[in-house]
mmCIF file of C-alpha atoms and ligand atoms in Angstrom:
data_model
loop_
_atom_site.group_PDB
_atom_site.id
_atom_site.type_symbol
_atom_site.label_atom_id
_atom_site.label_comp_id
_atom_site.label_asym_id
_atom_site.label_seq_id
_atom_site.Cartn_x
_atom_site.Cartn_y
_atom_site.Cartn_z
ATOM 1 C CA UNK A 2 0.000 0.000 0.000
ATOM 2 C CA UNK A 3 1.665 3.528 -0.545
ATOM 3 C CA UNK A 4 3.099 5.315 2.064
ATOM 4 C CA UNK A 5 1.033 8.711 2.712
ATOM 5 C CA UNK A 6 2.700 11.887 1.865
ATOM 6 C CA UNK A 7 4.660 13.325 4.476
ATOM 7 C CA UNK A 8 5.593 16.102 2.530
ATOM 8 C CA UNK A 9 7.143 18.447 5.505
ATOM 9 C CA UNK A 10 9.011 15.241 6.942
ATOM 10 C CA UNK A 11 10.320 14.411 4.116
ATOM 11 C CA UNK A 12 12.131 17.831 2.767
ATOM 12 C CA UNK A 13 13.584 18.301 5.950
ATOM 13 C CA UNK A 14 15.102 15.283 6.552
ATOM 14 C CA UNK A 15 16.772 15.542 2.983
ATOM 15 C CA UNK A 16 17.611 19.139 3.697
ATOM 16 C CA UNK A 17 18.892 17.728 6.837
ATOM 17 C CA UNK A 18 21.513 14.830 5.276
ATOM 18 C CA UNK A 19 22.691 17.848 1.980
ATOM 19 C CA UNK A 20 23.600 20.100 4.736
ATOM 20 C CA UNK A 21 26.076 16.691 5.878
ATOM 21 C CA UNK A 22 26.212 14.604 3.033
ATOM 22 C CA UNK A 23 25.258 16.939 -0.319
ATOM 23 C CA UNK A 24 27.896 17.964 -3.452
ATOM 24 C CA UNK A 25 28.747 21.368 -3.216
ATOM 25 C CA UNK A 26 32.120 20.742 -5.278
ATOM 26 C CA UNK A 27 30.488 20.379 -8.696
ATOM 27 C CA UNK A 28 31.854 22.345 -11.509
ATOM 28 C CA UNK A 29 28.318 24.098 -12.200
ATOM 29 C CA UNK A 30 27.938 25.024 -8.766
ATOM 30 C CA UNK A 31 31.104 27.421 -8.999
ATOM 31 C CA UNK A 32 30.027 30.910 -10.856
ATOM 32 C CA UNK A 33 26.577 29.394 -10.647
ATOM 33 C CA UNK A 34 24.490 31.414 -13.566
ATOM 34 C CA UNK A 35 21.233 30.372 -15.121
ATOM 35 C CA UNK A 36 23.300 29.677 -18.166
ATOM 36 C CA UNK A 37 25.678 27.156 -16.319
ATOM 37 C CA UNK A 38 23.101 25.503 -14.928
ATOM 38 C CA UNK A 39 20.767 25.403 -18.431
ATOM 39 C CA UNK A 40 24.517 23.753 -19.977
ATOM 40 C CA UNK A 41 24.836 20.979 -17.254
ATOM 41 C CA UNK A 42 21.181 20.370 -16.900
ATOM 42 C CA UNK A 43 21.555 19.638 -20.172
ATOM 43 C CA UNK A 44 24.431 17.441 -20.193
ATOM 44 C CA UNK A 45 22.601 15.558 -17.102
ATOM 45 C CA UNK A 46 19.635 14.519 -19.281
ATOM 46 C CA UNK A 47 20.587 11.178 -20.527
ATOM 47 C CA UNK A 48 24.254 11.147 -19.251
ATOM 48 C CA UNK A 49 25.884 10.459 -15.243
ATOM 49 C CA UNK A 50 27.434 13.424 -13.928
ATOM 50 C CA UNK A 51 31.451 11.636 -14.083
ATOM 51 C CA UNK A 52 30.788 11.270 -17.540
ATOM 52 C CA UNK A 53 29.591 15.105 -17.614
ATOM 53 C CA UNK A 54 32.431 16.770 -15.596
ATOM 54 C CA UNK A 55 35.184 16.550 -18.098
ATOM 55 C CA UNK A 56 32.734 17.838 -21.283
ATOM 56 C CA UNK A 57 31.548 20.320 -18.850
ATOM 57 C CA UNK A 58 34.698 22.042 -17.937
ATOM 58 C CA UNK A 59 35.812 21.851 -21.970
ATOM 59 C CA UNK A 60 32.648 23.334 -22.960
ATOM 60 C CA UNK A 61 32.619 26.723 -20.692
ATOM 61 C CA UNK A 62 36.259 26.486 -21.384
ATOM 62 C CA UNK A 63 35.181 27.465 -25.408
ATOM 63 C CA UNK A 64 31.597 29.002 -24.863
ATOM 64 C CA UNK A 65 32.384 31.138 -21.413
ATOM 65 C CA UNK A 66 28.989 32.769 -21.663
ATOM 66 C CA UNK A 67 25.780 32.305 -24.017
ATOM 67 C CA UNK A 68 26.804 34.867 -26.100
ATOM 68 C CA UNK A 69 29.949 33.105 -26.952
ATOM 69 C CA UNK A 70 27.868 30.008 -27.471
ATOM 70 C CA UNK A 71 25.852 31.624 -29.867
ATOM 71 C CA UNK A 72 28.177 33.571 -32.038
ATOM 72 C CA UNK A 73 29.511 30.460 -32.604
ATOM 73 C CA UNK A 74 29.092 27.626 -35.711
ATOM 74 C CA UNK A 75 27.083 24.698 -35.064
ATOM 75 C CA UNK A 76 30.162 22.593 -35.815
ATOM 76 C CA UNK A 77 32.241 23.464 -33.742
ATOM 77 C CA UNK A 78 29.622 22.973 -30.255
ATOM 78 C CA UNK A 79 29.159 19.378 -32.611
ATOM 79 C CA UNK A 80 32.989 18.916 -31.995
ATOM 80 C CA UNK A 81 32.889 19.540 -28.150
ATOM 81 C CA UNK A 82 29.710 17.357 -27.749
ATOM 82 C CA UNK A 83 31.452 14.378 -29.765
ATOM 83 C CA UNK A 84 31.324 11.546 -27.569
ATOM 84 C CA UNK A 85 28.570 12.735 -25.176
ATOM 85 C CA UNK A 86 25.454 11.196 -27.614
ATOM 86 C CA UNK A 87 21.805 12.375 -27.879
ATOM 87 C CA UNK A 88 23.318 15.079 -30.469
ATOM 88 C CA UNK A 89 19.825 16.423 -30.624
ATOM 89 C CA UNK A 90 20.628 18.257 -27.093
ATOM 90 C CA UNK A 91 24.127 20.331 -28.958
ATOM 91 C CA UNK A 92 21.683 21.592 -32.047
ATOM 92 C CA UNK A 93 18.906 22.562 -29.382
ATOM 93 C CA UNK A 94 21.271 24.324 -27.060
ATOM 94 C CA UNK A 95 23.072 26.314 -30.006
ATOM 95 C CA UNK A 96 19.620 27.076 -31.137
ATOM 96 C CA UNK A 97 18.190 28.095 -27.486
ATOM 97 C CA UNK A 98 21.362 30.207 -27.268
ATOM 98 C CA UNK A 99 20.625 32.115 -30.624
ATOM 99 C CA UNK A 100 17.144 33.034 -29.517
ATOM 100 C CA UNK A 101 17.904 34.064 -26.051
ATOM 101 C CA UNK A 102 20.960 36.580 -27.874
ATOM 102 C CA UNK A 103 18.296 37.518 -30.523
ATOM 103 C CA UNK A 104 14.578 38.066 -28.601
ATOM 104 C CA UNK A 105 15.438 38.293 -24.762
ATOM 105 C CA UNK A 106 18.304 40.500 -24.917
ATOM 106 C CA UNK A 107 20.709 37.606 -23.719
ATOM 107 C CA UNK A 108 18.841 37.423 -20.487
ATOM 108 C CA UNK A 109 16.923 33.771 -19.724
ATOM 109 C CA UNK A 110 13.415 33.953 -18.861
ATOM 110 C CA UNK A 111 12.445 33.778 -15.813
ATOM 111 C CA UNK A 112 8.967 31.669 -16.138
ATOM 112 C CA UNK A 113 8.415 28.051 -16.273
ATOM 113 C CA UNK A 114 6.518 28.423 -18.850
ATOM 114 C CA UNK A 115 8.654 30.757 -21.470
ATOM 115 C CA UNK A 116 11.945 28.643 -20.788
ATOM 116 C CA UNK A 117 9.391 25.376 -22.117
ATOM 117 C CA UNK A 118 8.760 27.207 -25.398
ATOM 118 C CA UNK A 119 12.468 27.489 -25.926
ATOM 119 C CA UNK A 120 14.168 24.147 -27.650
ATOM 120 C CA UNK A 121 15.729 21.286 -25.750
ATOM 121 C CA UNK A 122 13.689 22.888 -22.322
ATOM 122 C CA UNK A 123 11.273 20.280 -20.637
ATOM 123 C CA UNK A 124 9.842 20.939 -17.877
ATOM 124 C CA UNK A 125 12.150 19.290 -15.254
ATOM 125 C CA UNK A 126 15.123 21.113 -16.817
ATOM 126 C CA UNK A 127 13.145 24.446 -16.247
ATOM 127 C CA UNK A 128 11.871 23.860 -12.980
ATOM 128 C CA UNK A 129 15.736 22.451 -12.475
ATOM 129 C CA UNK A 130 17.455 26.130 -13.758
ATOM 130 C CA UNK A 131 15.050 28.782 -12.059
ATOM 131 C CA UNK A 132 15.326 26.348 -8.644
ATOM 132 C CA UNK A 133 19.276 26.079 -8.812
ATOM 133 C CA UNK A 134 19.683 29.242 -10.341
ATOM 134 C CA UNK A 135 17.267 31.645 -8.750
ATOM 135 C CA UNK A 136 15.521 29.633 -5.562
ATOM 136 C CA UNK A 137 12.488 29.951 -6.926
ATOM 137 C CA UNK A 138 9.719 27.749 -5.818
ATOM 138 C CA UNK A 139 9.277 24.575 -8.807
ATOM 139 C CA UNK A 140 9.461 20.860 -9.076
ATOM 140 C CA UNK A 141 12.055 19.034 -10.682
ATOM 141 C CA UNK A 142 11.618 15.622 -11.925
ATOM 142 C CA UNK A 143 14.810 14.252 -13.861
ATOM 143 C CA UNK A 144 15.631 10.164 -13.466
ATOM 144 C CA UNK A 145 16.905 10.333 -9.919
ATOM 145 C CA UNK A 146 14.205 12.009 -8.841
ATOM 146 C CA UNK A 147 11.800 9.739 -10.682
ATOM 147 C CA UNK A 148 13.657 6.466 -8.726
ATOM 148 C CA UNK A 149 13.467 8.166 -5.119
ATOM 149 C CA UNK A 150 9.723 9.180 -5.497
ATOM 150 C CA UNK A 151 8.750 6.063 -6.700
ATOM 151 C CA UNK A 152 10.106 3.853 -4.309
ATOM 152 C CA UNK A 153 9.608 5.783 -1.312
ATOM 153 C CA UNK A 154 5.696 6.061 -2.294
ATOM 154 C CA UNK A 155 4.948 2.492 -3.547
ATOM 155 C CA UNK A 156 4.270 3.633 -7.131
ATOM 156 C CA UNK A 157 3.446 1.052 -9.537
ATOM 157 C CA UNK A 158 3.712 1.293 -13.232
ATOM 158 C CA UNK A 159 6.218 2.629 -15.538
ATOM 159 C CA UNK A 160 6.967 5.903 -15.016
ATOM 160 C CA UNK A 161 6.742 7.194 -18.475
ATOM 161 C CA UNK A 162 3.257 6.291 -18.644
ATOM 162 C CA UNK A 163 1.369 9.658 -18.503
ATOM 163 C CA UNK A 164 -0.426 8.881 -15.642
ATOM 164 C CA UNK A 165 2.196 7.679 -13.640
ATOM 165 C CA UNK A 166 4.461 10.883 -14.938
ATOM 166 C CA UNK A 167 1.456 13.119 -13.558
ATOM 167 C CA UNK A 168 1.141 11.131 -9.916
ATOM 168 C CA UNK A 169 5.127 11.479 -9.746
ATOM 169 C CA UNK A 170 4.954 15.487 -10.747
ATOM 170 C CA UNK A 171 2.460 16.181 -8.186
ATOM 171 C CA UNK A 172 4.012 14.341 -5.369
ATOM 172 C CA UNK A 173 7.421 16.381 -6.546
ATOM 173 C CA UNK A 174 4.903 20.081 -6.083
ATOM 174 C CA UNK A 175 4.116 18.619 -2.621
ATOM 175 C CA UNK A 176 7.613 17.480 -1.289
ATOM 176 C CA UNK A 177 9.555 21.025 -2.475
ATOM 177 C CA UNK A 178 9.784 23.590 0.477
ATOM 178 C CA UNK A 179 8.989 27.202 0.307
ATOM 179 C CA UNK A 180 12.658 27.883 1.493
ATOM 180 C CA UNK A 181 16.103 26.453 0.273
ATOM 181 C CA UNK A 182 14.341 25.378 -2.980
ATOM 182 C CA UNK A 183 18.046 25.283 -4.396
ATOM 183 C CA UNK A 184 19.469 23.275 -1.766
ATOM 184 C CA UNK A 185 16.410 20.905 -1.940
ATOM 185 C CA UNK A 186 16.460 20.360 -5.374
ATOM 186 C CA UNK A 187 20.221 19.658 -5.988
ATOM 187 C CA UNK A 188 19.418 17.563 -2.862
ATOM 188 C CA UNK A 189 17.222 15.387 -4.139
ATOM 189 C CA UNK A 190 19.075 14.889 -7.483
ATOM 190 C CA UNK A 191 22.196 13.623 -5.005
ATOM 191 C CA UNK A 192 19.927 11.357 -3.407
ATOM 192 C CA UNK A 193 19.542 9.527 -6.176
ATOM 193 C CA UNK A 194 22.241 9.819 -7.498
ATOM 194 C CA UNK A 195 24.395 9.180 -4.835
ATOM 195 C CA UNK A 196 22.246 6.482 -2.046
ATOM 196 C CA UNK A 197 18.880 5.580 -3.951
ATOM 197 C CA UNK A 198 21.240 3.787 -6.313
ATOM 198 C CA UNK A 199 19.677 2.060 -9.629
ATOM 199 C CA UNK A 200 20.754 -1.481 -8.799
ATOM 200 C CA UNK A 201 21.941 -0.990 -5.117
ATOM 201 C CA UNK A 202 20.347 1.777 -3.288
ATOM 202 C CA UNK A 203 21.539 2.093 -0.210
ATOM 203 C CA UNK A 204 19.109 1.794 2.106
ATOM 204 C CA UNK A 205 20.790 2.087 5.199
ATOM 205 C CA UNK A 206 22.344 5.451 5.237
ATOM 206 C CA UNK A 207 19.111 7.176 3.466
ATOM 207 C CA UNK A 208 17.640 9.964 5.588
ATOM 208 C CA UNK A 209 13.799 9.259 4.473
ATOM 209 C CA UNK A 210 13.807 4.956 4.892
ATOM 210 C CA UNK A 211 11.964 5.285 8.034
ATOM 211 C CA UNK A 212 8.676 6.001 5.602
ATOM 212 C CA UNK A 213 10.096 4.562 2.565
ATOM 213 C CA UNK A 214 7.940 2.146 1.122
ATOM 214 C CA UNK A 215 10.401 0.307 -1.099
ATOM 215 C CA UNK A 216 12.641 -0.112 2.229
ATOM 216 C CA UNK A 217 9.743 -1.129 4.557
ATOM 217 C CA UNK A 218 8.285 -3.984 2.009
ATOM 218 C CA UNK A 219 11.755 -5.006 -0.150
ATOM 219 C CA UNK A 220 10.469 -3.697 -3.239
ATOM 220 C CA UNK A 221 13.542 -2.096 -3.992
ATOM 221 C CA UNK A 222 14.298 -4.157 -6.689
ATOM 222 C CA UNK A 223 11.033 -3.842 -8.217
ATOM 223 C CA UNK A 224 10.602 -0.223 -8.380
ATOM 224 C CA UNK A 225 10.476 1.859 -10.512
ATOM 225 C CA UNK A 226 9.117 -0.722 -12.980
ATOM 226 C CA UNK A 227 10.614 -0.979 -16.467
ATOM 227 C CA UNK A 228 9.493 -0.013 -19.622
ATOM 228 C CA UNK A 229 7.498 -3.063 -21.507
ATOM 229 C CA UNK A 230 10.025 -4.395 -23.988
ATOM 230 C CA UNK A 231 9.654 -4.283 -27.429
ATOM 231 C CA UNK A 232 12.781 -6.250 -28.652
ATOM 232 C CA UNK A 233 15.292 -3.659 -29.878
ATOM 233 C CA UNK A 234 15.444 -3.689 -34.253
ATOM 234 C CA UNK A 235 18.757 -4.262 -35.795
ATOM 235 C CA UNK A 236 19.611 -1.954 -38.918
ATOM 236 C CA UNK A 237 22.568 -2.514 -40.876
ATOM 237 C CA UNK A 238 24.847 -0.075 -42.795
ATOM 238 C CA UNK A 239 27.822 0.010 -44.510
ATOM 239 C CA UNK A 240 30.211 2.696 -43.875
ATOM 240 C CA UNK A 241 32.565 3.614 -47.014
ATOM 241 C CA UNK A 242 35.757 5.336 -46.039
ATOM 242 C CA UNK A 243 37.509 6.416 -48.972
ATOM 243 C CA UNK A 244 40.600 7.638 -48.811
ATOM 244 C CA UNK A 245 42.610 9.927 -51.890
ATOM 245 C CA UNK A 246 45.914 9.720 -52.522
ATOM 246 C CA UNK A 247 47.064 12.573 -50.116
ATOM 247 C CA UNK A 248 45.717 10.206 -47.270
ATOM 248 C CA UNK A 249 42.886 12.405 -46.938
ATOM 249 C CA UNK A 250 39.263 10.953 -45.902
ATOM 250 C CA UNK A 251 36.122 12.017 -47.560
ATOM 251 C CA UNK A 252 33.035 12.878 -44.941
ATOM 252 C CA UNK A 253 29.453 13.694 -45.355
ATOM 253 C CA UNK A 254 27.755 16.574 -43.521
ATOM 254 C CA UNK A 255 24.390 14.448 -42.511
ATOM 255 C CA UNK A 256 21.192 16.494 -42.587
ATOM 256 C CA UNK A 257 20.346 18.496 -39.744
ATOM 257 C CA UNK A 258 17.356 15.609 -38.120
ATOM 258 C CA UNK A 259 17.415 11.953 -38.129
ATOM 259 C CA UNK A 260 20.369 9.919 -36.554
ATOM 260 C CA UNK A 261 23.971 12.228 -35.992
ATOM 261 C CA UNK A 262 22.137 14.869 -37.398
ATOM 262 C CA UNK A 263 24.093 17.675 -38.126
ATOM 263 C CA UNK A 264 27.202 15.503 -37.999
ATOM 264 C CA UNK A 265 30.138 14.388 -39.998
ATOM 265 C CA UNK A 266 29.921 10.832 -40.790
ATOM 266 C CA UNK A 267 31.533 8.744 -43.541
ATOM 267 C CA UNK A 268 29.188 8.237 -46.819
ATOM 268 C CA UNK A 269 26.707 5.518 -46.275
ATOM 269 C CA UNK A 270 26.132 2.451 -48.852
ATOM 270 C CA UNK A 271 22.626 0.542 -47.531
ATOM 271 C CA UNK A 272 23.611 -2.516 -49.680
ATOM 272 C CA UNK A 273 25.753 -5.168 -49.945
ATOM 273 C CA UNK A 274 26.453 -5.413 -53.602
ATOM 274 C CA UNK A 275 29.187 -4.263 -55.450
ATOM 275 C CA UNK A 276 31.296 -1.501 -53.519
ATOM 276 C CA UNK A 277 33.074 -0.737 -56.405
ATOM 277 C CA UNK A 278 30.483 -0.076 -58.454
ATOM 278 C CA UNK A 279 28.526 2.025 -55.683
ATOM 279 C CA UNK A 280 31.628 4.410 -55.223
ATOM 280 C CA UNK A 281 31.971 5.159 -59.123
ATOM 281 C CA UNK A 282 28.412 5.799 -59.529
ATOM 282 C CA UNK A 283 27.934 8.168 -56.748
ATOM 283 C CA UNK A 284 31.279 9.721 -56.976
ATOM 284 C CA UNK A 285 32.816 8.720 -59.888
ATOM 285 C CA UNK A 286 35.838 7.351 -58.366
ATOM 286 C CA UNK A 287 37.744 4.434 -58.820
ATOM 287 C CA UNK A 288 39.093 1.824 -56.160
ATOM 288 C CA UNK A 289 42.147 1.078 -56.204
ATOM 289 C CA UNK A 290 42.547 -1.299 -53.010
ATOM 290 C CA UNK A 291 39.626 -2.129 -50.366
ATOM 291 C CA UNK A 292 39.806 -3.514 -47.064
ATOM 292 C CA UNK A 293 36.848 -4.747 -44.972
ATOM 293 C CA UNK A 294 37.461 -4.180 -41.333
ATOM 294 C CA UNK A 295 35.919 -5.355 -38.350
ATOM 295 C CA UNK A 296 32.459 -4.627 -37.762
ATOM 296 C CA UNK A 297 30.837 -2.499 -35.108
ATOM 297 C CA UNK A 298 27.415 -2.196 -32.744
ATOM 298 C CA UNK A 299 26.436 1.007 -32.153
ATOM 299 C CA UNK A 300 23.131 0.996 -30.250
ATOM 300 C CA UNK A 301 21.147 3.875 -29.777
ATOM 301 C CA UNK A 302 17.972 4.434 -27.635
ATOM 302 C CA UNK A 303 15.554 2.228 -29.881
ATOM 303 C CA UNK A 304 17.793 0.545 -32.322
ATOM 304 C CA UNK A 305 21.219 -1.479 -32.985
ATOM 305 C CA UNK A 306 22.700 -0.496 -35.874
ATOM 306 C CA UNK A 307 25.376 -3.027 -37.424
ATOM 307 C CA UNK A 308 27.771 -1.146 -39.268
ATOM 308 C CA UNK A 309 30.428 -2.513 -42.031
ATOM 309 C CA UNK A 310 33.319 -0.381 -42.429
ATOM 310 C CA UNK A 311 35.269 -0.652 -45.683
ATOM 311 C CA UNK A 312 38.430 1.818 -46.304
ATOM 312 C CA UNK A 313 39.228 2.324 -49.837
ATOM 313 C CA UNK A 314 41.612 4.343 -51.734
ATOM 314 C CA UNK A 315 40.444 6.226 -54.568
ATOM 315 C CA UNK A 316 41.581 7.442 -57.480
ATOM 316 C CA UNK A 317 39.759 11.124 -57.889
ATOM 317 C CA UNK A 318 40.515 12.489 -61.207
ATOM 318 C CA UNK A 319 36.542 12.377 -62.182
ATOM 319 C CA UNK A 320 35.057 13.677 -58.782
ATOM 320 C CA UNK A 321 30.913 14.190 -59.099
ATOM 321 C CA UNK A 322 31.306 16.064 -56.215
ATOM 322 C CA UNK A 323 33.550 19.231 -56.887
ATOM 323 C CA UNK A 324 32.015 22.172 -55.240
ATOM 324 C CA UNK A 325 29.275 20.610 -53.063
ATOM 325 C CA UNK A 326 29.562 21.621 -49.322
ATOM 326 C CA UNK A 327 28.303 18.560 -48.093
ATOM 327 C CA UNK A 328 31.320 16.938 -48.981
ATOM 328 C CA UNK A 329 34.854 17.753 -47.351
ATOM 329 C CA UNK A 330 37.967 16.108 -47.393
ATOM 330 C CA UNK A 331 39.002 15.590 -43.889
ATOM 331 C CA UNK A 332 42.989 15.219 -42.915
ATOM 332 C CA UNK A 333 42.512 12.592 -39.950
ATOM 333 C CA UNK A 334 46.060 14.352 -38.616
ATOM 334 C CA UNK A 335 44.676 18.027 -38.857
ATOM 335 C CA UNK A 336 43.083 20.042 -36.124
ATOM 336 C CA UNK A 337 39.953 20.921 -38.198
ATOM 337 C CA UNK A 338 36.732 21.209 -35.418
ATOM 338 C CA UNK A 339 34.498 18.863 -36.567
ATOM 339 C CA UNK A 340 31.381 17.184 -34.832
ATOM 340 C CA UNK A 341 31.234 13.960 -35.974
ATOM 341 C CA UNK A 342 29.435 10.647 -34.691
ATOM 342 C CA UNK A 343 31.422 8.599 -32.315
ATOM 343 C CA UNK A 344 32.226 5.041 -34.224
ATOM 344 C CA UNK A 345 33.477 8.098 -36.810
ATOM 345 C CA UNK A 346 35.721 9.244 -34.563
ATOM 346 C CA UNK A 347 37.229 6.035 -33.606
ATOM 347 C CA UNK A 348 37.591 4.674 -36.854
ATOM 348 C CA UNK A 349 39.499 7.793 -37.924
ATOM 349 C CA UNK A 350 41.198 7.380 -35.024
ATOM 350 C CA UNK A 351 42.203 4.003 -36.099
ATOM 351 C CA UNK A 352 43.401 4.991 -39.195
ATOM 352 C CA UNK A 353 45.334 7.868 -38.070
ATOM 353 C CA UNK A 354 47.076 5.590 -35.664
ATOM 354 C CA UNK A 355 47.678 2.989 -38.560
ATOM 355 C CA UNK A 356 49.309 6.166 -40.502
ATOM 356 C CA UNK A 357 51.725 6.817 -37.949
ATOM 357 C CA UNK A 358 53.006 3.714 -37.245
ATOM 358 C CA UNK A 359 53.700 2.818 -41.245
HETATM 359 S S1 LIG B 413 15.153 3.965 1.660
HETATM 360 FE FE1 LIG B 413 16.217 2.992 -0.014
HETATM 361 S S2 LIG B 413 14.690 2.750 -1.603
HETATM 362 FE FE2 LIG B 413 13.876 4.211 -0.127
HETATM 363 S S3 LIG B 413 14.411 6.199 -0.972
HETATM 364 FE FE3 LIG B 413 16.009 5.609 0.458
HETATM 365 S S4 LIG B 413 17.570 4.561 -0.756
HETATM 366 FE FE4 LIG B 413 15.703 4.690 -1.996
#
């Protein structure tokens, strides 16, 4: 049965173990500006905060302050995002940026509601940056949050069913104070983070598993409940890396939606048949030598996709695609910014390695 709310308990008592136990060494929480916060909110959304420290500090390293961010191309916040995934978040933030610069004067909103209309803003990450940011009085509700709520009030279901999202929001309006919403908030995204632990949560030294429901009936392990599974589709792909005589390697700018959009990736060939044939049709190049290398996963959120990488050298004397900027030579040994998708950037990696030590 779930536990009743105890909503005044319970925000002290986590106030109560921050003030011991919180993080108050983060890199965001240094300088803290709404813009700091908006980047590593950001960063947070599908991604653990180790993982986030490093691009963090690289990214306000380049973009200092939203204005940088927005003066600047697309590519280059591509190239300090490479490796973090979920590229959608880089083109929204750039975007978001551009607008704040262009209609608020380079100032963020300061509603709920206008920081939703802007791109890549849910409503957890704008609660999230007027609470850390400016105290003010809103729910947030990222993953950690989700896990805490839902264990220490029994809830059933998976939480991105609607009406499990809208129980879980409500009981996050009744648990935030009136005071030290900032300290509450980053609290609660510790606690989960940091004690109400995915696969080991640990019950013992939590501050609210007196009343926790999960604690009191061993339904830990249970809750939050998964998402049904649909088994995951495989897609298959074949990458063509060709290579001209100057050891140069020939990249695609991918459209702007749809998988690593906005990205450099190598040209992609859907079929198996002849390679050869493929590459002088399209670009009207010749192979020279081919080599089929190892294959590679790369799974994303709701597919595998199987990818064949074959490096070719070319012979380039009747190029189709002179003068088209979706095309670029790319010298793996140069320092050219590039976003690019990250089996690209190994593989280039690979090859620049293979250069070296011939
Ligand atoms: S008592 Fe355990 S399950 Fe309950 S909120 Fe704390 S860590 Fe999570």
């Amino acid at each position: 049965m779930p536990v009743i709310s105890q909503a005044p308990d319970f925000s002290e008592q986590v106030l109560n173990w921050f003030n011991r136990h919180g993080r108050r060494d983060l890199p965001w929480q240094k300088d803290l500006t709404h813009y700091r916060v908006w980047v590593s909110e950001v960063m947070l959304q599908q991604t653990q905060v180790n993982t986030v420290i490093p691009y963090f500090n690289n990214f306000m390293g380049r973009f200092v302050n939203i204005k940088t961010l927005a003066e600047a191309d697309l590519d280059e916040v591509l190239y300090y995002w490479t490796g973090l995934g979920y590229y959608a978040r880089a083109r929204n933030l750039h975007h978001t940026a551009r607008i704040i610069m262009e209609e608020h004067k380079g100032l963020f909103p300061s509603t709920v509601d206008q920081l939703m209309s802007l791109p890549g803003i849910g409503r957890s990450t704008a609660g999230a940056i007027l609470a850390l940011a400016c105290n003010q009085r809103h729910p947030v509700l990222d993953g950690n949050v989700k896990r805490v709520l839902t264990r220490y009030h029994g809830i059933e279901g998976w939480p991105g069913q609607s009406a499990v999202e809208r129980e879980l929001w409500e009981l996050a309006m009744q648990h935030t104070p009136e005071k030290n919403v900032a300290d509450y908030t980053q609290a609660m995204m510790d606690l989960g983070a940091t004690v109400c632990l995915r696969r080991h949560p640990r019950c013992e030294i939590c501050p609210v598993s007196k009343d926790c429901f999960a604690n009191n009936y061993s339904r830990q392990h249970g809750l939050p409940q998964t998402k049904p599974k649909n088994k995951m589709p495989v897609r298959k792909t074949i990458f063509a890396i060709l290579e001209n005589y100057q050891g140069k390697i020939l990249l695609e700018h991918r459209p702007p939606a749809g998988i690593w959009g906005g990205l450099w990736a190598f040209p992609e060939c859907f079929h198996e048949d002849d390679i050869q044939s493929w590459v002088e049709t399209k670009f009207g190049y010749s192979i020279n030598k081919l080599e089929y290398k190892a294959p590679i996963r790369h799974t994303f959120s709701h597919f595998h996709l199987d990818i064949m990488p074959v490096h070719a050298s070319v012979k380039t004397r009747n190029s189709k695609i002179n003068g088209e900027d979706r095309y670029c030579w790319y010298e793996p040994w140069g320092k050219k910014y590039l976003g690019m998708a990250t089996p690209v950037k190994k593989l280039l990696q690979e090859i620049t390695l293979n250069l070296v030590s011939k």
